[in-house]
XYZ file of C-alpha atoms in Angstrom:
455
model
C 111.274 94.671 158.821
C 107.514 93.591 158.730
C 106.928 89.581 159.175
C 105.301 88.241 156.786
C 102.457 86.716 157.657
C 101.204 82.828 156.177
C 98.112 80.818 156.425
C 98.007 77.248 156.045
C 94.869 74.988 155.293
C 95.037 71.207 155.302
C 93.182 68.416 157.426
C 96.149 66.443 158.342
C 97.144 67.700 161.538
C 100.554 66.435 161.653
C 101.451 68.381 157.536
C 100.190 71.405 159.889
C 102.235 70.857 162.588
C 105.797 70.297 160.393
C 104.987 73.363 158.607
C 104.322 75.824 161.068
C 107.434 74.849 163.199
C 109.435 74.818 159.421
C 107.947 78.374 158.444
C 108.470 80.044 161.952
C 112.302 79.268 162.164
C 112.279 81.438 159.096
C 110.919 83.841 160.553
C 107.410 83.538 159.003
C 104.253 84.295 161.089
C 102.115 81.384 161.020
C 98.424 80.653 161.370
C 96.845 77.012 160.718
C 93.772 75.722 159.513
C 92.092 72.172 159.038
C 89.200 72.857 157.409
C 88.654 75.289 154.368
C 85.104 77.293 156.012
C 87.588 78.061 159.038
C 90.432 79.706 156.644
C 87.015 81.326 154.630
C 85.865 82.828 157.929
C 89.418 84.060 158.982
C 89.396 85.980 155.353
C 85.997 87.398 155.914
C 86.762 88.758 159.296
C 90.209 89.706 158.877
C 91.896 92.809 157.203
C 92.595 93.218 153.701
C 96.001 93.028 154.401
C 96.755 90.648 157.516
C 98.065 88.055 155.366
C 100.867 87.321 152.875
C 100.381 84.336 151.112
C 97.809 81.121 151.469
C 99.366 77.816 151.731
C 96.177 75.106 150.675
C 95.790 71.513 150.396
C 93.853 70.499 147.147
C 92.101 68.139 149.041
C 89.696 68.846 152.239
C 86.704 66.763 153.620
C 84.101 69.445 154.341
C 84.687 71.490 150.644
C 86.489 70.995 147.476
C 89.742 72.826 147.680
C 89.022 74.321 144.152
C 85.813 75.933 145.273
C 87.593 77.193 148.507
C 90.638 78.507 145.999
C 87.357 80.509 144.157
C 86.123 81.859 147.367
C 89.501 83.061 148.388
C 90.153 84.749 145.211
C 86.607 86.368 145.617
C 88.152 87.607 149.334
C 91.516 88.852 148.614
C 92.307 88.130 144.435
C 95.639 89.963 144.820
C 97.198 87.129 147.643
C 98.801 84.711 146.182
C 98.083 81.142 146.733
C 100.520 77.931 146.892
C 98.272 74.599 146.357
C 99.812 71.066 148.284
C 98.591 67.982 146.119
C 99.715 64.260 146.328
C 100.610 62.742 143.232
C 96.985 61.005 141.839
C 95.525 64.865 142.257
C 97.892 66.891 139.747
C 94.815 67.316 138.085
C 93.517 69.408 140.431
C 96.283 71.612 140.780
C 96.735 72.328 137.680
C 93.222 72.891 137.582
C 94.138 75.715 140.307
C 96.766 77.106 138.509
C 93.965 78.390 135.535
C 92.050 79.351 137.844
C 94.618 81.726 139.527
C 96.601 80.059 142.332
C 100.609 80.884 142.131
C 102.127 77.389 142.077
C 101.800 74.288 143.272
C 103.847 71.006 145.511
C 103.090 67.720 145.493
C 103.785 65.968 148.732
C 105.483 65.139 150.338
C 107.913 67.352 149.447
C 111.255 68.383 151.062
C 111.652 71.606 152.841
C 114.166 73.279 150.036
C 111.244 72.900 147.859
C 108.503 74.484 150.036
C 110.766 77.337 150.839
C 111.808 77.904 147.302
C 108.296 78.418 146.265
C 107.118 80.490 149.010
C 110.321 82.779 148.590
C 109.608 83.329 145.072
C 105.857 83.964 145.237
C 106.348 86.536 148.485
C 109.113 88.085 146.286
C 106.990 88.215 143.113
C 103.823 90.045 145.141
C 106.165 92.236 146.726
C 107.444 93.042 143.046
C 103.415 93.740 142.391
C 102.445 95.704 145.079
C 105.629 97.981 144.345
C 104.351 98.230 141.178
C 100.975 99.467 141.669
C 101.922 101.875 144.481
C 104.212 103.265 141.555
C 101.564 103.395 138.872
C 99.164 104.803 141.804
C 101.823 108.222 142.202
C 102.400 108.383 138.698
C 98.510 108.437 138.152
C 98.090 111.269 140.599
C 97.311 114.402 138.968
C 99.682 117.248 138.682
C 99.964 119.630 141.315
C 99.403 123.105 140.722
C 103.033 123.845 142.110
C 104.347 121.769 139.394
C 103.720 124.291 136.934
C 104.443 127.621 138.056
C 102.588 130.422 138.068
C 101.436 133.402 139.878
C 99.054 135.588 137.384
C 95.305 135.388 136.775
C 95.814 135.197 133.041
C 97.642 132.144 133.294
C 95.558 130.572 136.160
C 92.776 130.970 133.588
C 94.572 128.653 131.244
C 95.569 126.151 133.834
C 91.858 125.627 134.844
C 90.961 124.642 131.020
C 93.431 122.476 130.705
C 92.253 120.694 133.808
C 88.914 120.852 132.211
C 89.579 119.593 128.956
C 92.316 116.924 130.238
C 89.355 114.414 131.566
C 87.871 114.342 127.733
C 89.605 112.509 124.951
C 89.201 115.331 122.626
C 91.937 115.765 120.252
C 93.889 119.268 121.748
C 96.177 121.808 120.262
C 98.301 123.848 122.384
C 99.094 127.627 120.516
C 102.110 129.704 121.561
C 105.229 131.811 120.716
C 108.208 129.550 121.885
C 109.280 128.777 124.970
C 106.062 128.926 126.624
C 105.544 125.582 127.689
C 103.562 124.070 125.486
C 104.741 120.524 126.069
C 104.521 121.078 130.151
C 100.800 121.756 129.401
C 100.725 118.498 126.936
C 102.077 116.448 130.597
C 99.279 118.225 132.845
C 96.838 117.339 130.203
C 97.831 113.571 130.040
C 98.671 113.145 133.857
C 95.196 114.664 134.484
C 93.606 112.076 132.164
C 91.924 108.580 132.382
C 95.006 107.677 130.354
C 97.559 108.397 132.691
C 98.659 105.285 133.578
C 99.510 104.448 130.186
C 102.694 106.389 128.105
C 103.340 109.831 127.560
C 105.360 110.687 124.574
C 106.743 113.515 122.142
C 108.395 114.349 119.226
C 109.291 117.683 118.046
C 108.114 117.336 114.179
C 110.648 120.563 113.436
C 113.652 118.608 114.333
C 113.803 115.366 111.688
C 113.355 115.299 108.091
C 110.562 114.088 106.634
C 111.992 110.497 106.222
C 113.211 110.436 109.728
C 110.108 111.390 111.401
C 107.952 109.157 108.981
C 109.787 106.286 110.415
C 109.845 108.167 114.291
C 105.702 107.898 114.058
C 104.908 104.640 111.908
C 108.043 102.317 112.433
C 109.308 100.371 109.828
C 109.999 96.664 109.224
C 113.386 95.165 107.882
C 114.069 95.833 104.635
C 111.747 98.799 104.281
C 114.656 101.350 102.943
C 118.880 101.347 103.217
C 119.682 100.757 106.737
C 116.611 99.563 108.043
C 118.305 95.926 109.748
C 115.320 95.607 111.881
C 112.112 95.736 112.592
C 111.404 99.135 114.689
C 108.580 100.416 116.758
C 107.423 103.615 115.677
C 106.053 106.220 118.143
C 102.239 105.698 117.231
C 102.656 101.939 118.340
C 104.382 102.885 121.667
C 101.752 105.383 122.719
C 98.887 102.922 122.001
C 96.353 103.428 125.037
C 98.394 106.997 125.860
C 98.751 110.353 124.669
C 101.025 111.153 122.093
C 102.330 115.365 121.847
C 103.753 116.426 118.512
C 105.452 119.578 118.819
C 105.700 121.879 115.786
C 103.061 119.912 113.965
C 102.743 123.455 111.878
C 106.321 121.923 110.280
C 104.974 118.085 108.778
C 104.952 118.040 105.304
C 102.393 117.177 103.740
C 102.318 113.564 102.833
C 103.319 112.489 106.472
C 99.922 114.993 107.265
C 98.006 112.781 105.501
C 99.316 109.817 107.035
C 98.334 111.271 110.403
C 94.928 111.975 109.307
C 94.275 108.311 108.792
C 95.480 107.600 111.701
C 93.223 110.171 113.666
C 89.933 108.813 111.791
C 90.652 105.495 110.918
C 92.840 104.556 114.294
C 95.070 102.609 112.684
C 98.210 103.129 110.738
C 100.654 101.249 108.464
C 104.318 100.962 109.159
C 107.123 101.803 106.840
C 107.406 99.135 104.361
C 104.200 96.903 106.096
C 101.084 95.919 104.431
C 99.429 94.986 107.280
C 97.595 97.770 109.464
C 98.338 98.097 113.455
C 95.372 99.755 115.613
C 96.119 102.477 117.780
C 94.139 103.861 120.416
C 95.901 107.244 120.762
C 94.984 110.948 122.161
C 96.921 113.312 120.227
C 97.933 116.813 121.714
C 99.754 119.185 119.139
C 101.706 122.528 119.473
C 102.524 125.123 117.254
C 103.901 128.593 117.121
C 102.857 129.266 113.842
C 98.852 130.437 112.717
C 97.761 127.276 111.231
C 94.790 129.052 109.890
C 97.074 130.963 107.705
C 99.074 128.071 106.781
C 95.755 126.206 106.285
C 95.278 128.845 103.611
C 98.563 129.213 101.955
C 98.221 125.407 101.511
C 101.037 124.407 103.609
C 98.764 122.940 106.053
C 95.715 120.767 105.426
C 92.513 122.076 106.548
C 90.851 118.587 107.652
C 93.453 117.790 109.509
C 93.681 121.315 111.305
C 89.725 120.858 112.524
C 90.594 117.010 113.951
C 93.552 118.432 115.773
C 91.668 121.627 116.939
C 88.589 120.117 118.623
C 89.910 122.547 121.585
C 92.654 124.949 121.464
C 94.772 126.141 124.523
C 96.183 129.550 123.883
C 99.347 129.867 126.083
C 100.315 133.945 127.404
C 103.795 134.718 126.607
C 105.975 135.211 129.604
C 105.610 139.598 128.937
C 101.692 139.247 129.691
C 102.350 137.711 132.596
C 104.664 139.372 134.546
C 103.587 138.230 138.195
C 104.924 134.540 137.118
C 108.714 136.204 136.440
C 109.762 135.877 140.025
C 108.575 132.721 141.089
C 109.900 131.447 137.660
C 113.299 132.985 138.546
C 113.144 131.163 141.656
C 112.209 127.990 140.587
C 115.148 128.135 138.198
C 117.370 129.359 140.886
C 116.523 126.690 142.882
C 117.063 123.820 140.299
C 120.522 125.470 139.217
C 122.009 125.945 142.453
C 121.246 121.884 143.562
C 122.888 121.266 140.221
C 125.542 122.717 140.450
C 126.042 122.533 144.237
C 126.461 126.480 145.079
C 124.250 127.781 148.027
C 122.225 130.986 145.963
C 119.293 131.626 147.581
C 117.834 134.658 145.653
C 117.901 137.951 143.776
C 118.883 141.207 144.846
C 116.178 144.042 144.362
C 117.710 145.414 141.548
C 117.849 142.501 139.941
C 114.486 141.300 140.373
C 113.121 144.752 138.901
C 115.363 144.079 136.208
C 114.132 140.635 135.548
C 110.222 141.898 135.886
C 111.232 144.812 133.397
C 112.428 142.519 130.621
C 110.020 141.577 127.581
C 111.114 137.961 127.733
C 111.035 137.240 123.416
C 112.229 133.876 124.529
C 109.512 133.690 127.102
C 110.083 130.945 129.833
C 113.048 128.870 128.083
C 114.893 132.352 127.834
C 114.269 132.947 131.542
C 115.769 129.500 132.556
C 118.827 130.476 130.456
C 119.553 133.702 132.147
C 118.971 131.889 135.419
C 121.291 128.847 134.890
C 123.734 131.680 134.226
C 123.472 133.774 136.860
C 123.906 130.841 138.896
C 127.053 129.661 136.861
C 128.777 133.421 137.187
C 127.227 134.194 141.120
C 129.825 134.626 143.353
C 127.928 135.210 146.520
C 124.105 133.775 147.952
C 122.304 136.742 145.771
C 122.360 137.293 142.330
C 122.863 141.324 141.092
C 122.573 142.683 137.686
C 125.918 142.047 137.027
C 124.937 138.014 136.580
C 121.708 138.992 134.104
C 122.979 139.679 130.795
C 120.006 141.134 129.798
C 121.052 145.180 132.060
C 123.307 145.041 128.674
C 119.931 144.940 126.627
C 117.979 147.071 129.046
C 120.947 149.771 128.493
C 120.687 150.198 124.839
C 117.521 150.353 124.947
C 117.258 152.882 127.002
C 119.683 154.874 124.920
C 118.675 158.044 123.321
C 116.350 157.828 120.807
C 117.387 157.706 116.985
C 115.570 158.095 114.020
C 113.937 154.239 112.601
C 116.172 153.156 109.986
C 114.852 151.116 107.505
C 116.372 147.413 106.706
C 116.320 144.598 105.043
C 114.303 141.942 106.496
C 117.290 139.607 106.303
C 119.453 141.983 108.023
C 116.696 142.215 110.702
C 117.246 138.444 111.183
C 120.841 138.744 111.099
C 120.639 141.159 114.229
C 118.096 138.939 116.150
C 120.599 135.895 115.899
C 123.634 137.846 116.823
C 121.468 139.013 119.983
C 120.449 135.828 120.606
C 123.769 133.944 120.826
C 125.090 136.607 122.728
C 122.865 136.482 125.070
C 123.421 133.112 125.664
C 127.008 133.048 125.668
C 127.316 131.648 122.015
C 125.333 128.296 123.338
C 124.084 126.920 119.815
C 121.610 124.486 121.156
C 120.208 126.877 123.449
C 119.862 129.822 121.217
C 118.073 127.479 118.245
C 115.107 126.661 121.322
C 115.036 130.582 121.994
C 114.745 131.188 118.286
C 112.454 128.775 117.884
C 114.156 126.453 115.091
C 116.464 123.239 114.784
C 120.355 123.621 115.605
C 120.602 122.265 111.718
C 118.721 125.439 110.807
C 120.965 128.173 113.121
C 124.629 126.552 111.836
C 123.292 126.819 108.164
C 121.794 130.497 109.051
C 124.817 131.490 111.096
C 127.132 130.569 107.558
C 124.746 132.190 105.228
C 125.174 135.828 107.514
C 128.531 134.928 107.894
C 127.742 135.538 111.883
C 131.251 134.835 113.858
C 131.239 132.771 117.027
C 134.398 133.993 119.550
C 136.572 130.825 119.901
């Protein structure tokens, strides 16, 4: 373990000598000084980081210890500084204390005391540097590898969102689900001058209009049955971040124009407040619907749709980019098989034409699916056709040809739902994300078609 490493400063020679042989039987590296231009010179013509923590007397003949405190914070302003006073010069130290030192003693002092400061002040910069190393890494900029991809078409729309991530334009993100929409929404705020500030989402398809009204805004106490306290909504959390809304296509309208004020005015009014809250927010949005269509059905306001569309990132669907299947697989394989602890390392041939073969409706989401279960069902390190339970759609569709028949559409949806939960072994949640609506919405669809789920 690395010493850490002390410098005194104080003209009484013996206070030096008592605390350098105190500090080095703990273990403390020590260097002395009597005079405050020797301990400015040592900063000057040291390394940033060849010392821990400044131990200073308030008091020096040849400067003012509260001009040498100024110079040192000038040198080094992260390292922390412990001031020594005697009693007529508390002053002083406090004095110091504004003006950025870490604590001060006033002598003479016993040696629990001096130790119990120094601990706590090495501890609490420790606590700081640990914390700016981790907002450093999280700051960093997503890696290409972090989002998968092989293709050109989807390099294409990697390289705008790296583009448009420095702005703080407004973006919406436009794609069939499954795509990943909201893994764009992190490479555009982790690519961003906000990045070391929050990331958040909400999935505007999966509350009711009440819900998500208090979700965004908060509420205070009081504001409606049940509201005991005062919450934070989402808009006051992300303050200074980004904030993705998935599904916006699926606000009703009042909450719409809510959001509106908040995207011109920057400011919004919690549930049940009268008093506005500022918020400094960069809003990405998703949708798989055409908002210019809902725009003109009038399910969608059209002021709103140009703030949120300064720039639009249109995301392939997994069948137009077929070169990103098997490294997708992969990458799913891989994640599975640590999960679950089972050593499969890849895909047979067959099955990887098989997977490359597939149209994907459910794009990437239904790729992870089939993956998770191949894994799940694999008995050996490769997974075969047998594990995909999509050779069972590939079949019938490659059986002979019949003549179109002509349903209803409901019956049509019917079908697709049955398909769905097969394919994913009757998993609810799973199937509503392929489908592309809220588990609420499948249970009340899977009653009204009277669908039956095996026990």
């Amino acid at each position: 373990m690395t010493q850490e490493r002390i410098l005194i400063c104080d003209d009484e020679e013996g206070i030096l000598i008592y605390l350098k042989k105190l500090l080095q039987t703990q273990g403390y590296l020590v260097e002395t000084f009597n005079a405050g231009a020797l301990l400015l010179r040592r900063l000057r013509e040291g390394d940033p980081g060849d010392a821990d923590l400044i131990l200073q007397d308030v008091r020096m003949p040849d400067q003012d210890g509260i001009s040498v405190l100024q110079e040192v914070k000038q040198l080094r302003p992260t390292l922390p500084i412990i001031i020594m006073t005697a009693f007529g010069t508390i002053d002083a130290a406090v004095e110091a204390i504004k003006l950025g030192a870490y604590d001060y003693v006033t002598k003479p002092f016993p040696k629990e005391k001096i130790l119990s400061v120094l601990k706590n002040a090495l501890e609490k910069e420790q606590l700081l540097q640990e914390n700016r190393a981790l907002k450093t890494e999280l700051g960093k900029p997503i890696l290409q590898d972090a989002i998968i991809f092989r293709s050109a078409v989807f390099q294409e729309t990697y390289d705008l969102t790296l583009q448009v991530a420095a702005s703080e334009a407004n973006i919406l993100v436009l794609g069939e689900s499954g795509t990943g929409k909201e893994l764009i929404a992190g490479a555009i705020h982790y690519n961003s001058p906000r990045r070391e500030r929050r990331f958040l989402s909400i999935n505007c398809a999966a509350l009711t209009e009440t819900l998500l009204e208090s979700q965004l805004f908060g509420h205070v106490r009081g504001a409606f049955t049940g509201a005991i306290t005062h919450q934070k909504g989402l808009l006051e959390e992300a303050d200074g971040g980004t904030l993705f809304m998935d599904e916006i296509g699926d606000m009703s309208l009042p909450i719409q124009a809510k959001l509106l004020r908040v995207i011109q005015e920057r400011d919004f009014i919690p549930v049940g407040a009268t008093r506005a809250k500022s918020a400094d927010i960069r809003f990405v949005a998703a949708t798989n619907k055409d908002l210019e269509e809902e725009v003109r059905a009038g399910r969608f306001r059209e002021d709103l749709y140009y703030r949120l569309n300064v720039i639009n990132i249109p995301l392939p669907p997994l069948r137009e980019r077929k070169d990103d299947i098997e490294p997708l697989a992969q990458h799913f394989l891989k994640k599975y098989s640590l999960k679950m602890k089972k050593e499969v390392t890849g895909v047979t041939p067959e099955a990887l034409h098989l997977l490359c073969g597939y149209d994907w409706p459910g794009n990437i989401r239904e790729l992870e699916n089939v993956m998770e279960r191949a894994v799940i069902l694999a008995r050996t390190q490769l997974v075969t056709p047998k594990e995909l339970p999509i050779w069972r759609r590939q079949q019938k569709a490659s059986a002979a040809p019949v003549e179109p028949q002509l349903v209803s559409l409901e019956n049509m949806e019917k079908a697709h739902i049955e398909r769905t939960l097969l394919g994913t072994g009757y998993h609810k949640s799973r199937s509503a994300e392929i489908l592309g609506i809220s588990r609420k919405t499948l249970d009340r669809k899977i009653a009204e078609y009277e669908i039956t789920i095996p026990s």
